[in-house]
Coordinates of C-alpha atoms in Angstrom, one line a residue:
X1 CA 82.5 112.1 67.5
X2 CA 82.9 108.7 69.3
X3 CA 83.8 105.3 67.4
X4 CA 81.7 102.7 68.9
X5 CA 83.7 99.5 69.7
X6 CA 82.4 95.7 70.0
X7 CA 81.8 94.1 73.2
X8 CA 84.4 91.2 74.3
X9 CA 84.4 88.3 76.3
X10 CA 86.9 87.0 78.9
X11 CA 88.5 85.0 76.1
X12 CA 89.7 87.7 73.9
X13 CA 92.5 88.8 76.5
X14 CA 94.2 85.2 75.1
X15 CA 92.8 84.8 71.6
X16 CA 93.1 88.7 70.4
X17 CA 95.1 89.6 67.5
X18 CA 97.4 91.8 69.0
X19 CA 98.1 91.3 72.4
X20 CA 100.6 92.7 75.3
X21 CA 100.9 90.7 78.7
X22 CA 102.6 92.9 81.5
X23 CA 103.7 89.8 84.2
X24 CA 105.5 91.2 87.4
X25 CA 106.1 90.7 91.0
X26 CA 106.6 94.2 92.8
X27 CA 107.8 94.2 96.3
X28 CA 104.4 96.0 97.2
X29 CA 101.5 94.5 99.4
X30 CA 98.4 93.1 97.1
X31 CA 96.0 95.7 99.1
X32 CA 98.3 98.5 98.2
X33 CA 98.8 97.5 94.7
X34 CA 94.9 97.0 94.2
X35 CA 93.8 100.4 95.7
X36 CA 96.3 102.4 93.1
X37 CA 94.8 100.5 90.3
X38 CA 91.5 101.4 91.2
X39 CA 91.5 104.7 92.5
X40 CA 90.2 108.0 91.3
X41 CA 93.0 109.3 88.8
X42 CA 94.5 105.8 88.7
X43 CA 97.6 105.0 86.8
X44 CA 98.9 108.4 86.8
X45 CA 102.2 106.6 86.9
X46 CA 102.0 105.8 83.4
X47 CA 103.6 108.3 80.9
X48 CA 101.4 106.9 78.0
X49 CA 97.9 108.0 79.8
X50 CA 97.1 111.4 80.6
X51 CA 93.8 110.4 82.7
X52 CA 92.4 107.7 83.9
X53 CA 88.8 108.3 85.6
X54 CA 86.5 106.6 86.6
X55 CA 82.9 107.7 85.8
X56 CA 80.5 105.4 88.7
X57 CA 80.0 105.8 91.9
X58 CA 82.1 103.5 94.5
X59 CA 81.7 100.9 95.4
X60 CA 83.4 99.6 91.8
X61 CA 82.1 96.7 90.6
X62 CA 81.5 94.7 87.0
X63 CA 79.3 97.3 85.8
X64 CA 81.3 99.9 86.3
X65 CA 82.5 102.6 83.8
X66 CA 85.9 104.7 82.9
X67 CA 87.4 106.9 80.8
X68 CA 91.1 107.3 80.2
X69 CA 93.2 110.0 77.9
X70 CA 96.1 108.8 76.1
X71 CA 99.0 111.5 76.3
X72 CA 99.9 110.8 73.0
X73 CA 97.5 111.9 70.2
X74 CA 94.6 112.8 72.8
X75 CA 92.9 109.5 72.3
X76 CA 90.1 108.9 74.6
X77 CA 88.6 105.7 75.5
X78 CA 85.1 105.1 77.1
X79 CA 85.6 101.7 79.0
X80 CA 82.9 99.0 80.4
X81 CA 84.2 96.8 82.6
X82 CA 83.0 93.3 83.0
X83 CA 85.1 91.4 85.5
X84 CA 85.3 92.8 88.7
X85 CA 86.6 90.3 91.5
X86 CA 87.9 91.4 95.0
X87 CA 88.7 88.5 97.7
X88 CA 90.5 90.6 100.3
X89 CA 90.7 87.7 103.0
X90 CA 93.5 86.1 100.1
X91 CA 94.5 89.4 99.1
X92 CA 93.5 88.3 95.5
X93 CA 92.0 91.1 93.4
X94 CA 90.9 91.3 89.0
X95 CA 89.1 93.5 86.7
X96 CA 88.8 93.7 82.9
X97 CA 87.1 95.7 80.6
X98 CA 86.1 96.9 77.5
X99 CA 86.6 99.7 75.2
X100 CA 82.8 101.0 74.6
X101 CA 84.1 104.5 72.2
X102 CA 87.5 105.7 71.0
X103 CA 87.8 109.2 69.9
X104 CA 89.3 108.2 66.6
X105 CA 88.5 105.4 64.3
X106 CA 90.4 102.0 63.6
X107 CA 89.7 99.6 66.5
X108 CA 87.1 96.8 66.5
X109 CA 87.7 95.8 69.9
X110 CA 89.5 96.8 72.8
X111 CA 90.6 95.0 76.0
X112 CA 92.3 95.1 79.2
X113 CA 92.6 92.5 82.2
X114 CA 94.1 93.3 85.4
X115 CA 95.0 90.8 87.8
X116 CA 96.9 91.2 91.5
X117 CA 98.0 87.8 94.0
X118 CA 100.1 87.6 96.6
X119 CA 103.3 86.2 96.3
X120 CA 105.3 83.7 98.6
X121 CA 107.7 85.8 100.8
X122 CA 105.7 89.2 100.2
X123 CA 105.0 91.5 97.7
X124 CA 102.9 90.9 95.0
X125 CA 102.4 89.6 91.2
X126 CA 100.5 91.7 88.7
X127 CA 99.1 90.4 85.6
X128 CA 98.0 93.2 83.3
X129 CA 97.0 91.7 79.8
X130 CA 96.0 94.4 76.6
X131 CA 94.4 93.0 74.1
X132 CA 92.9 94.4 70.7
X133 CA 91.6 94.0 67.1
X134 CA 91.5 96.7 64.2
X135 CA 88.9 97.6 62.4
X136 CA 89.2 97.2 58.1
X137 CA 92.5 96.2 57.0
X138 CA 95.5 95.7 59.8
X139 CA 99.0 94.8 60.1
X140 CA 99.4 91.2 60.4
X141 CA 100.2 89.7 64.0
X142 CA 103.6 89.9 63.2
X143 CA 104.4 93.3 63.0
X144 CA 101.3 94.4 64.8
X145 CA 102.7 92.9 68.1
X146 CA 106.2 94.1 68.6
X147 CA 104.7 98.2 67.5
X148 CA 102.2 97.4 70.5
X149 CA 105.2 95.8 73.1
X150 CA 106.8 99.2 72.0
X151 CA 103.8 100.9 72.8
X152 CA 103.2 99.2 76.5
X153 CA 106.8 98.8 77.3
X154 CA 106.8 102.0 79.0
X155 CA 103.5 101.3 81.0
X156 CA 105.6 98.3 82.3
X157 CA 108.9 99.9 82.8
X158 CA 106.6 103.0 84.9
X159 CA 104.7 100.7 86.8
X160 CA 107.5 98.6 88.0
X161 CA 109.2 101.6 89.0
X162 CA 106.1 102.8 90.4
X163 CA 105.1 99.9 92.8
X164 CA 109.3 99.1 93.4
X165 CA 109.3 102.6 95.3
X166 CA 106.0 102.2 96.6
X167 CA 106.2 99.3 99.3
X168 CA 103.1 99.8 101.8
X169 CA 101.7 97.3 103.6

C-alpha cells in the first residue's frame, strides 16, 4: 500500500527540516556527468539504492516520473519531478523532484535537487541537495540531520568515486 506524500516547491531543498547537500567537483565532463544521472538505471553507483528507473518516455523533461528502490529496507519511492533544465551550449544541466508514494509511512515530504556546471580548468561541480519532512512526531533538526549525513554519506563517498574513475569527455 503506497503512502501518499505532499507536493514541494523549489524552496523546500533550502528551508526543509532535515536536509543533506552533496557539493563536489569530479574531474568528469558536465555532458558525461549529466547523462549518468539521467539514464535508464541511473545511480547504480550508489550502494544505498537498489533501482533507480525512470517510468516516461525520453525525452525527460519537468513532467517526468521515477521510481527508485532503496537497498536497505526495500523502500520504494514514486518520484515527480518538477525542475528539469538542460543548457548544453554551457554544459549546465538541473532537475528536482518530488516524492509522490513511499512504500512505508512516516514522511510528509520528500525532495531532491540535482544540479551539474562546468568548472574552470575542466571537470565539473555537482550539487545534489536531499531534503525532507516527517510525518506526526519527528526528531528535532538536531539529531535528525547528522542520522540523514550518515545516511547520504555513502551516496557521496560512491559518487565521487564513481565520477573520479569515470573521466569522459
Amino acid at each position: 500500500m503506497p503512502f501518499a506524500l505532499q507536493p514541494i516547491t523549489e524552496s523546500f531543498y533550502d528551508d526543509a527540516p532535515v536536509r543533506y547537500v552533496i557539493d563536489v567537483e569530479v574531474p568528469a565532463d558536465p555532458d558525461y556527468v549529466w547523462s549518468e544521472f539521467t539514464r535508464q538505471n541511473t545511480l547504480d553507483w550508489c550502494r544505498a539504492l537498489k533501482k533507480v528507473t525512470y517510468t516516461s518516455a525520453e525525452p525527460y523533461n519537468d513532467k517526468t516520473t521515477r521510481t527508485a528502490e532503496l537497498a536497505p529496507g526495500g523502500i520504494t519511492l514514486n518520484e515527480q519531478f518538477f525542475i528539469w533544465d538542460e543548457d548544453p551550449a554551457a554544459h549546465h544541466y538541473r532537475h528536482g523532484f518530488y516524492g509522490k508514494t513511499s512504500s512505508v509511512p512516516g514522511l510528509k515530504n520528500f525532495g531532491e535537487y540535482t544540479e551539474v556546471t562546468p568548472v574552470d580548468g575542466g571537470g565539473s561541480r555537482i550539487v545534489w541537495k536531499f531534503a525532507m519532512k516527517m510525518s506526526g512526531v519527528a526528531l528535532p533538526g538536531f539529531l535528525s540531520n547528522p542520522i540523514a549525513s550518515l545516511a547520504f554519506g555513502t551516496v557521496k563517498s560512491d559518487t565521487v568515486k564513481h565520477f573520479g574513475q569515470a573521466t569522459k569527455s
